[in-house]
Amino acid sequence: AQSVTQLDSHVSVSEGTPVLLRCNYSSSYSPSLFWYVQHPNKGLQLLLKYTSAATLVKGINGFEAEFKKSETSFHLTKPSAHMSDAAEYFCVVRRGNTGFQKLVFGTGTRLLVSP
Amino acid sequence: DVKVTQSSRYLVKRTGEKVFLECVQDMDHENMFWYRQDPGLGLRLIYFSYDVKMKEKGDIPEGYSVSREKKERFSLILESASTNQTSMYLCASSVRELTRSSYNSPLHFGNGTRLTVT
């Protein structure tokens, strides 16, 4: 069964420093992976997705993620954090690559950005 | 821009009440979803619908039902609310995956309804 594990429940960075949010996945076949972001009092928004094309995926707001099959990881990074990046981030895997679009969400990582 | 609107931001109900959570999307999406979000558990799928009057159970359907009489509207129903249904409820919609370009299309979420059952 497909699953994702977000390794940190909270990550704190200073504005202008790099961001690393870690995600490991489990899948018996090549997975479809996503990162969604949820700002306070808002719904979730897609940041980026990996669907077996390029292993380095670029998303919105300067975020990117690299699919590493050997490490079963899909970590989210950003070179320089901005105050507006403070939010909760969810790593997501698609359950089954055919049929209906069912997503399995990780438990979330809350990113705190200090001035 | 796709807009998914949930009718209430906050809702307080009593144990045993029948509760309706409403969701409307304005982009003619075929797929609609209801999730609940709890701290430390992420999002869990309750029900989804891929067409009018069609519904499928998600991972945690017990205690819930849904209704989709019109394409743009997807309602979540708590038949008899219980305290363990206190949670944030999120509605989402997406296009049907008919072509390669629509495969893995994003889910568009509403802002959520925070339900408290006392």
XYZ file of N, CA and C in Angstrom:
699
model
N 0.845 -1.189 0.000
C 0.000 0.000 0.000
C 0.884 1.243 0.000
N 0.386 2.263 -0.665
C 1.161 3.497 -0.737
C 1.005 4.298 0.550
N 2.102 4.893 0.993
C 2.056 5.757 2.176
C 3.196 6.759 2.119
N 3.078 7.800 2.914
C 4.149 8.780 3.044
C 4.389 9.042 4.516
N 5.638 9.348 4.846
C 6.011 9.691 6.209
C 6.728 11.026 6.193
N 6.165 11.988 6.894
C 6.831 13.271 7.026
C 7.634 13.232 8.322
N 8.916 13.440 8.185
C 9.832 13.131 9.271
C 9.836 14.174 10.381
N 9.328 15.358 10.122
C 9.330 16.422 11.122
C 7.940 17.010 11.238
N 7.439 17.136 12.439
C 6.135 17.766 12.617
C 6.258 19.294 12.590
N 7.411 19.805 13.000
C 7.673 21.247 12.993
C 9.089 21.487 12.493
N 9.245 22.552 11.688
C 10.559 23.002 11.256
C 10.603 24.514 11.442
N 11.666 24.993 12.075
C 11.825 26.431 12.297
C 13.051 26.926 11.544
N 12.879 28.014 10.800
C 14.004 28.623 10.080
C 13.934 30.127 10.247
N 15.033 30.765 9.935
C 15.049 32.232 9.897
C 14.823 32.695 8.467
N 14.237 33.855 8.346
C 14.004 34.409 7.017
C 15.331 34.522 6.276
N 15.323 34.095 5.012
C 16.526 34.166 4.199
C 17.390 32.921 4.232
N 17.084 31.974 5.122
C 17.850 30.724 5.191
C 17.120 29.623 4.430
N 17.836 28.534 4.078
C 17.201 27.474 3.292
C 16.149 26.706 4.089
N 15.216 26.155 3.323
C 14.149 25.330 3.888
C 14.310 23.900 3.392
N 14.166 22.939 4.308
C 14.160 21.522 3.943
C 13.041 20.847 4.712
N 12.051 20.340 4.017
C 10.977 19.560 4.623
C 11.081 18.139 4.069
N 11.167 17.174 4.972
C 11.505 15.815 4.563
C 10.285 14.915 4.442
N 10.318 14.100 3.418
C 9.223 13.161 3.174
C 9.796 11.872 2.602
N 9.451 10.750 3.192
C 9.761 9.447 2.623
C 8.470 8.777 2.183
N 8.547 8.016 1.134
C 7.351 7.358 0.623
C 7.553 5.842 0.600
N 6.437 5.165 0.547
C 6.437 3.718 0.380
C 5.469 3.396 -0.744
N 5.975 2.676 -1.746
C 5.119 2.331 -2.878
C 5.686 1.123 -3.590
N 4.830 0.268 -4.049
C 5.265 -0.933 -4.746
C 5.517 -0.670 -6.234
N 5.249 0.515 -6.690
C 5.510 0.865 -8.086
C 5.852 2.341 -8.143
N 6.185 2.835 -9.306
C 6.581 4.231 -9.431
C 5.413 5.131 -9.039
N 5.579 5.910 -8.007
C 4.446 6.653 -7.453
C 4.240 8.008 -8.118
N 3.062 8.543 -7.936
C 2.793 9.961 -8.178
C 2.828 10.649 -6.812
N 3.655 11.672 -6.703
C 3.873 12.351 -5.422
C 3.595 13.834 -5.556
N 3.144 14.428 -4.468
C 2.742 15.832 -4.467
C 3.171 16.486 -3.159
N 3.300 17.789 -3.219
C 3.364 18.611 -2.008
C 2.232 19.634 -2.093
N 1.452 19.698 -1.006
C 0.412 20.709 -0.859
C 0.776 21.604 0.325
N 0.346 22.867 0.250
C 0.573 23.813 1.332
C -0.757 24.347 1.838
N -0.826 24.561 3.145
C -2.033 25.116 3.757
C -1.648 26.316 4.616
N -2.022 27.494 4.158
C -1.801 28.693 4.966
C -2.906 28.811 6.006
N -2.655 29.533 7.081
C -3.628 29.624 8.180
C -5.020 30.007 7.687
N -5.997 29.229 8.147
C -7.414 29.469 7.833
C -7.721 29.381 6.349
N -6.921 28.628 5.632
C -7.152 28.453 4.199
C -7.207 26.964 3.851
N -7.721 26.689 2.664
C -7.658 25.331 2.163
C -6.272 25.004 1.638
N -6.090 23.776 1.196
C -4.796 23.353 0.674
C -4.643 23.778 -0.778
N -3.377 24.010 -1.152
C -3.056 24.427 -2.512
C -1.891 23.577 -3.005
N -1.954 23.122 -4.256
C -0.875 22.311 -4.807
C 0.374 23.161 -5.015
N 1.511 22.679 -4.467
C 2.809 23.324 -4.671
C 3.512 22.761 -5.898
N 3.565 21.436 -5.967
C 4.240 20.771 -7.086
C 3.847 19.299 -7.100
N 4.174 18.633 -8.232
C 3.873 17.209 -8.333
C 4.949 16.495 -9.140
N 5.159 15.245 -8.807
C 6.059 14.365 -9.547
C 5.231 13.230 -10.130
N 5.362 13.033 -11.450
C 4.601 11.955 -12.088
C 5.470 11.207 -13.078
N 6.656 10.833 -12.678
C 7.607 9.986 -13.407
C 8.247 10.650 -14.620
N 8.243 11.945 -14.662
C 8.995 12.668 -15.686
C 10.337 13.069 -15.050
N 10.710 14.317 -15.073
C 11.965 14.768 -14.476
C 11.961 14.536 -12.975
N 13.090 14.104 -12.426
C 13.138 13.810 -10.991
C 13.218 15.069 -10.140
N 13.692 16.171 -10.709
C 13.693 17.439 -9.993
C 12.484 18.239 -10.470
N 11.614 18.516 -9.551
C 10.356 19.157 -9.905
C 10.326 20.566 -9.315
N 9.994 21.516 -10.131
C 9.877 22.894 -9.652
C 8.419 23.254 -9.454
N 8.168 23.968 -8.362
C 6.803 24.344 -8.060
C 6.641 25.844 -7.971
N 5.555 26.231 -7.313
C 5.292 27.656 -7.179
C 6.080 28.245 -6.012
N 6.227 29.562 -6.022
C 6.861 30.303 -4.921
C 8.293 29.863 -4.634
N 9.003 29.383 -5.639
C 10.410 29.040 -5.482
C 10.698 27.689 -4.854
N 9.689 26.903 -4.574
C 9.894 25.570 -4.009
C 10.245 24.559 -5.087
N 11.006 23.556 -4.711
C 11.268 22.425 -5.584
C 11.435 21.170 -4.745
N 11.316 20.028 -5.406
C 11.464 18.748 -4.728
C 12.171 17.782 -5.661
N 12.939 16.887 -5.066
C 13.669 15.911 -5.861
C 13.214 14.507 -5.501
N 12.809 13.764 -6.515
C 12.421 12.368 -6.341
C 13.680 11.509 -6.364
N 13.933 10.790 -5.260
C 15.097 9.905 -5.185
C 14.611 8.489 -4.905
N 14.608 7.696 -5.952
C 14.086 6.340 -5.819
C 14.945 5.506 -4.869
N 16.265 5.659 -4.934
C 17.160 4.847 -4.107
C 16.958 5.129 -2.622
N 16.509 6.346 -2.305
C 16.292 6.711 -0.911
C 14.800 6.754 -0.552
N 13.963 6.457 -1.489
C 12.490 6.568 -1.345
C 12.114 7.884 -0.677
N 12.697 8.973 -1.205
C 12.442 10.279 -0.605
C 11.911 11.263 -1.634
N 11.248 12.270 -1.130
C 10.701 13.344 -1.970
C 10.706 14.605 -1.115
N 11.893 15.080 -0.791
C 12.040 16.223 0.113
C 11.747 17.541 -0.602
N 11.154 18.449 0.124
C 10.813 19.775 -0.401
C 11.859 20.780 0.053
N 12.335 21.608 -0.865
C 13.360 22.588 -0.517
C 13.041 23.950 -1.106
N 13.661 24.953 -0.486
C 13.599 26.319 -1.006
C 14.883 27.003 -0.564
N 15.565 27.702 -1.459
C 16.874 28.264 -1.105
C 16.821 29.323 -0.012
N 15.745 30.095 0.002
C 15.689 31.233 0.921
C 14.258 31.423 1.404
N 14.058 31.240 2.695
C 12.700 31.313 3.246
C 12.217 32.749 3.324
N 10.915 32.881 3.123
C 10.246 34.175 3.255
C 9.195 34.044 4.337
N 8.896 35.164 4.980
C 7.897 35.127 6.058
C 6.581 34.516 5.571
N 6.237 34.775 4.336
C 4.959 34.275 3.805
C 4.961 32.760 3.579
N 6.126 32.110 3.759
C 6.184 30.644 3.619
C 5.685 29.924 4.860
N 5.484 30.652 5.942
C 4.991 30.029 7.174
C 3.627 29.419 6.921
N 3.534 28.108 7.070
C 2.314 27.372 6.722
C 2.519 25.918 7.111
N 1.506 25.110 6.844
C 1.647 23.668 7.029
C 1.779 23.019 5.653
N 2.692 22.078 5.547
C 3.002 21.443 4.275
C 2.709 19.945 4.372
N 2.051 19.451 3.332
C 1.671 18.042 3.306
C 2.310 17.337 2.116
N 2.973 16.244 2.411
C 3.466 15.355 1.367
C 2.357 14.349 1.073
N 2.138 14.064 -0.193
C 0.973 13.269 -0.597
C 1.380 12.262 -1.669
N 0.845 11.063 -1.579
C 1.072 10.049 -2.621
C -0.273 9.615 -3.176
N -0.293 9.322 -4.442
C -1.524 8.819 -5.048
C -1.624 7.324 -4.777
N -2.816 6.900 -4.398
C -3.054 5.479 -4.144
C -3.471 4.830 -5.446
N -2.561 4.125 -6.076
C -2.887 3.502 -7.360
C -2.709 4.501 -8.481
N -2.036 4.092 -9.544
C -1.790 5.006 -10.651
C -2.828 4.894 -11.752
N -3.813 4.058 -11.521
C -4.932 3.998 -12.468
C -6.217 4.137 -11.673
N -7.301 4.288 -12.404
C -8.563 4.391 -11.693
C -8.737 5.735 -11.030
N -9.564 5.769 -10.030
C -9.937 7.045 -9.447
C -8.785 7.677 -8.673
N -8.791 9.009 -8.677
C -7.715 9.787 -8.058
C -7.909 9.820 -6.540
N -7.280 8.860 -5.838
C -7.341 8.860 -4.378
C -5.963 9.217 -3.853
N -5.914 10.172 -2.959
C -4.652 10.644 -2.417
C -4.507 10.237 -0.956
N -3.265 9.922 -0.579
C -2.944 9.607 0.806
C -2.038 10.721 1.328
N -2.506 11.395 2.359
C -1.795 12.553 2.898
C -0.887 12.154 4.056
N 0.280 12.818 4.119
C 1.109 12.699 5.302
C 0.509 13.490 6.446
N 1.184 13.435 7.591
C 0.643 14.066 8.790
C 0.947 15.553 8.875
N 1.748 16.058 7.942
C 1.982 17.493 7.868
C 3.232 17.940 8.610
N 3.869 18.996 8.075
C 4.993 19.665 8.727
C 4.679 21.148 8.803
N 4.700 21.655 10.010
C 4.437 23.095 10.179
C 5.754 23.840 10.075
N 5.826 24.764 9.125
C 7.026 25.571 8.917
C 6.851 26.910 9.615
N 7.780 27.202 10.513
C 7.796 28.485 11.218
C 8.964 29.301 10.685
N 8.706 30.562 10.341
C 9.749 31.435 9.796
C 9.867 32.645 10.712
N 11.057 32.839 11.243
C 11.278 33.974 12.141
C 12.074 35.059 11.430
N 11.844 36.311 11.834
C 12.523 37.427 11.155
C 14.030 37.436 11.428
N -10.107 31.571 -11.686
C -9.671 30.712 -10.589
C -10.828 29.846 -10.094
N -10.495 28.624 -9.772
C -11.497 27.733 -9.203
C -11.854 28.205 -7.815
N -13.135 28.192 -7.554
C -13.537 28.548 -6.205
C -14.365 27.416 -5.623
N -13.932 26.958 -4.458
C -14.685 25.957 -3.719
C -15.149 26.629 -2.443
N -16.435 26.692 -2.255
C -17.012 27.437 -1.139
C -17.703 26.488 -0.177
N -17.300 26.564 1.084
C -17.971 25.802 2.121
C -18.848 26.764 2.901
N -20.074 26.364 3.136
C -21.092 27.305 3.586
C -20.815 27.887 4.956
N -20.174 27.120 5.841
C -19.923 27.628 7.189
C -18.444 27.511 7.514
N -17.923 28.505 8.194
C -16.536 28.444 8.636
C -16.448 27.750 9.991
N -17.404 28.063 10.864
C -17.471 27.441 12.189
C -18.902 26.952 12.419
N -18.978 25.802 13.079
C -20.283 25.216 13.364
C -20.193 24.534 14.715
N -21.202 24.768 15.566
C -21.267 24.089 16.860
C -22.600 23.360 16.931
N -22.539 22.071 17.165
C -23.743 21.234 17.210
C -23.725 20.376 18.468
N -24.897 19.878 18.789
C -25.023 19.010 19.957
C -24.994 17.546 19.548
N -24.555 16.721 20.460
C -24.543 15.270 20.235
C -25.926 14.791 19.829
N -25.977 13.977 18.790
C -27.233 13.419 18.324
C -27.917 14.228 17.236
N -27.478 15.451 17.019
C -28.084 16.270 15.970
C -27.693 15.751 14.593
N -28.536 16.010 13.613
C -28.200 15.738 12.219
C -27.544 17.006 11.669
N -26.389 16.844 11.055
C -25.590 17.999 10.626
C -25.362 17.923 9.126
N -25.525 19.049 8.468
C -25.281 19.144 7.032
C -24.131 20.124 6.787
N -23.122 19.652 6.070
C -22.044 20.523 5.622
C -22.151 20.637 4.108
N -22.175 21.888 3.645
C -22.406 22.125 2.225
C -21.146 22.618 1.533
N -20.986 22.201 0.286
C -19.832 22.588 -0.508
C -20.284 22.847 -1.942
N -19.837 23.977 -2.487
C -20.197 24.329 -3.856
C -18.931 24.717 -4.610
N -18.783 24.205 -5.828
C -17.650 24.599 -6.674
C -18.172 25.189 -7.976
N -17.390 26.122 -8.524
C -17.893 26.892 -9.666
C -17.147 26.602 -10.959
N -16.393 25.497 -11.018
C -15.595 25.235 -12.215
C -16.055 24.004 -12.980
N -17.238 23.540 -12.729
C -17.787 22.434 -13.503
C -16.953 21.157 -13.354
N -16.335 20.979 -12.197
C -15.534 19.788 -11.948
C -16.420 18.573 -11.725
N -15.957 17.435 -12.260
C -16.726 16.211 -12.076
C -16.500 15.592 -10.690
N -15.259 15.654 -10.223
C -14.908 14.985 -8.974
C -15.046 15.921 -7.784
N -15.617 15.403 -6.728
C -15.669 16.161 -5.477
C -15.372 15.223 -4.327
N -14.791 15.791 -3.258
C -14.265 15.005 -2.138
C -14.626 15.670 -0.808
N -14.773 14.846 0.209
C -14.826 15.334 1.579
C -13.719 14.667 2.375
N -12.909 15.512 3.050
C -11.861 15.054 3.942
C -12.121 15.610 5.339
N -11.582 14.916 6.332
C -11.489 15.517 7.645
C -10.016 15.645 8.005
N -9.700 16.734 8.687
C -8.313 17.030 9.040
C -8.202 17.106 10.553
N -7.321 16.288 11.111
C -7.086 16.268 12.547
C -5.601 16.397 12.813
N -5.224 17.112 13.862
C -3.793 17.299 14.160
C -3.077 15.969 14.311
N -1.933 15.866 13.654
C -1.139 14.649 13.760
C -1.622 13.502 12.895
N -2.759 13.688 12.233
C -3.304 12.622 11.373
C -3.372 13.025 9.909
N -3.118 14.272 9.604
C -3.228 14.735 8.226
C -4.672 14.765 7.776
N -4.881 14.554 6.481
C -6.223 14.528 5.922
C -6.632 13.094 5.644
N -7.852 12.763 5.968
C -8.379 11.437 5.687
C -9.657 11.554 4.857
N -9.754 10.724 3.847
C -10.859 10.806 2.901
C -12.099 10.146 3.479
N -13.201 10.890 3.481
C -14.456 10.359 4.012
C -15.284 9.750 2.871
N -15.581 10.554 1.875
C -16.351 10.124 0.703
C -15.861 10.924 -0.500
N -16.093 10.366 -1.673
C -15.901 11.141 -2.891
C -16.987 10.822 -3.900
N -17.082 11.688 -4.892
C -18.109 11.541 -5.916
C -17.494 11.904 -7.259
N -17.743 11.096 -8.272
C -17.191 11.372 -9.592
C -18.246 11.798 -10.606
N -19.486 11.926 -10.108
C -20.550 12.381 -10.998
C -21.793 12.630 -10.155
N -22.757 13.279 -10.752
C -24.024 13.520 -10.057
C -24.638 12.186 -9.633
N -25.088 12.145 -8.397
C -25.736 10.968 -7.794
C -24.787 9.785 -7.608
N -23.517 9.947 -7.922
C -22.555 8.869 -7.717
C -21.722 9.174 -6.481
N -21.447 8.142 -5.686
C -20.630 8.338 -4.501
C -19.866 7.061 -4.203
N -18.696 7.255 -3.593
C -17.874 6.118 -3.196
C -17.353 6.376 -1.792
N -17.247 5.333 -1.007
C -16.695 5.469 0.329
C -15.196 5.687 0.262
N -14.736 6.538 1.178
C -13.308 6.717 1.333
C -12.785 5.817 2.435
N -11.851 6.342 3.204
C -11.204 5.523 4.232
C -11.957 5.513 5.559
N -12.730 6.549 5.832
C -13.415 6.646 7.135
C -14.869 7.071 6.941
N -15.696 6.291 6.260
C -17.071 6.715 5.988
C -18.060 6.505 7.141
N -17.658 5.778 8.159
C -18.610 5.428 9.224
C -19.133 6.677 9.925
N -20.440 6.751 10.036
C -21.066 7.878 10.707
C -21.383 9.045 9.789
N -21.031 8.884 8.501
C -21.242 9.954 7.521
C -22.025 9.420 6.326
N -22.702 10.325 5.645
C -23.254 10.036 4.335
C -23.078 11.292 3.480
N -23.332 11.176 2.179
C -23.157 12.312 1.286
C -24.316 12.358 0.304
N -24.426 13.518 -0.319
C -25.449 13.713 -1.331
C -24.881 14.581 -2.436
N -25.124 14.152 -3.671
C -24.716 14.985 -4.814
C -25.854 14.958 -5.841
N -26.743 15.907 -5.676
C -27.904 16.032 -6.556
C -27.621 16.924 -7.748
N -26.676 17.836 -7.598
C -26.259 18.717 -8.690
C -24.740 18.656 -8.811
N -24.247 18.894 -9.996
C -22.822 18.741 -10.246
C -21.987 19.656 -9.359
N -22.464 20.845 -9.096
C -21.648 21.814 -8.384
C -21.713 21.677 -6.863
N -22.586 20.831 -6.359
C -22.823 20.800 -4.922
C -22.630 19.397 -4.363
N -21.884 19.337 -3.257
C -21.602 18.047 -2.612
C -21.779 18.248 -1.119
N -22.727 17.530 -0.550
C -23.077 17.726 0.858
C -22.596 16.551 1.693
N -22.081 16.859 2.851
C -21.689 15.844 3.827
C -22.707 15.871 4.953
N -23.173 14.693 5.337
C -24.219 14.588 6.344
C -23.731 13.739 7.499
N -23.842 14.284 8.698
C -23.585 13.509 9.898
C -24.955 13.113 10.440
N -25.280 11.865 10.338
C -26.636 11.410 10.670
C -26.985 11.658 12.129
N -26.026 11.435 13.002
C -26.232 11.653 14.440
C -24.873 12.039 15.012
N -24.668 13.335 15.130
C -23.333 13.827 15.467
C -22.842 13.279 16.805
N -21.547 12.969 16.840
C -20.930 12.518 18.082
C -19.680 13.353 18.344
N -19.236 13.340 19.586
C -18.101 14.204 19.951
C -16.836 13.831 19.175
N -16.705 12.565 18.782
C -15.498 12.187 18.043
C -15.534 12.638 16.579
N -16.594 13.322 16.207
C -16.654 13.927 14.880
C -16.294 15.408 14.913
N -15.905 15.888 16.067
C -15.351 17.236 16.175
C -14.061 17.275 15.368
N -14.017 18.161 14.380
C -12.878 18.155 13.460
C -12.993 19.323 12.491
N -11.946 19.462 11.658
C -11.997 20.366 10.517
C -12.375 19.531 9.295
N -13.369 19.998 8.558
C -13.826 19.286 7.371
C -13.487 20.109 6.124
N -12.848 19.448 5.180
C -12.408 20.111 3.956
C -13.073 19.459 2.752
N -13.600 20.297 1.891
C -14.173 19.865 0.626
C -13.174 20.186 -0.477
N -13.132 19.359 -1.512
C -12.238 19.610 -2.640
C -12.911 19.157 -3.931
N -12.422 19.693 -5.044
C -12.929 19.264 -6.348
C -11.768 19.146 -7.327
N -11.974 18.371 -8.380
C -10.967 18.252 -9.440
C -11.651 17.818 -10.723
N -10.941 17.990 -11.838
C -11.493 17.571 -13.114
C -11.403 16.059 -13.237
N -12.251 15.506 -14.079
C -12.162 14.081 -14.369
C -10.923 13.834 -15.215
N -10.252 12.717 -14.973
C -9.005 12.414 -15.685
C -9.299 11.685 -16.990
N -9.672 12.455 -17.992
C -10.044 11.844 -19.276
C -8.889 11.832 -20.266
N -7.939 12.719 -20.074
C -6.828 12.835 -21.019
C -5.517 12.816 -20.259
N -4.429 12.643 -20.999
C -3.099 12.635 -20.389
C -2.835 13.957 -19.649
N -3.293 15.028 -20.237
C -3.023 16.339 -19.631
C -3.783 16.548 -18.330
N -4.880 15.845 -18.151
C -5.661 16.020 -16.920
C -5.283 15.010 -15.845
N -4.365 14.114 -16.177
C -3.945 13.108 -15.193
C -3.226 13.789 -14.034
N -3.599 13.377 -12.822
C -3.001 13.990 -11.626
C -3.246 15.496 -11.556
N -4.372 15.918 -12.073
C -4.727 17.330 -11.953
C -4.923 17.668 -10.473
N -4.692 18.902 -10.104
C -4.721 19.243 -8.680
C -6.122 19.212 -8.093
N -6.178 18.952 -6.792
C -7.404 19.138 -6.045
C -7.484 20.603 -5.617
N -8.672 21.162 -5.729
C -8.906 22.537 -5.291
C -9.753 22.482 -4.028
N -9.242 23.070 -2.958
C -9.871 22.930 -1.661
C -10.632 24.184 -1.257
N -11.696 23.968 -0.493
C -12.339 25.057 0.212
C -11.552 25.408 1.465
N -12.002 26.448 2.171
C -11.281 26.907 3.357
C -11.587 26.100 4.610
N -12.534 25.192 4.509
C -12.798 24.311 5.644
C -13.940 24.778 6.531
N -14.551 23.803 7.190
C -15.559 24.056 8.222
C -15.076 23.403 9.504
N -14.921 24.219 10.525
C -14.505 23.658 11.811
C -15.752 23.325 12.609
N -15.994 22.050 12.784
C -17.186 21.557 13.471
C -16.833 21.142 14.889
N -17.606 21.656 15.835
C -17.480 21.234 17.230
C -18.788 20.590 17.654
N -18.696 19.378 18.169
C -19.876 18.655 18.657
C -19.763 18.559 20.173
N -20.757 19.109 20.870
C -20.698 19.127 22.335
C -21.755 18.208 22.942
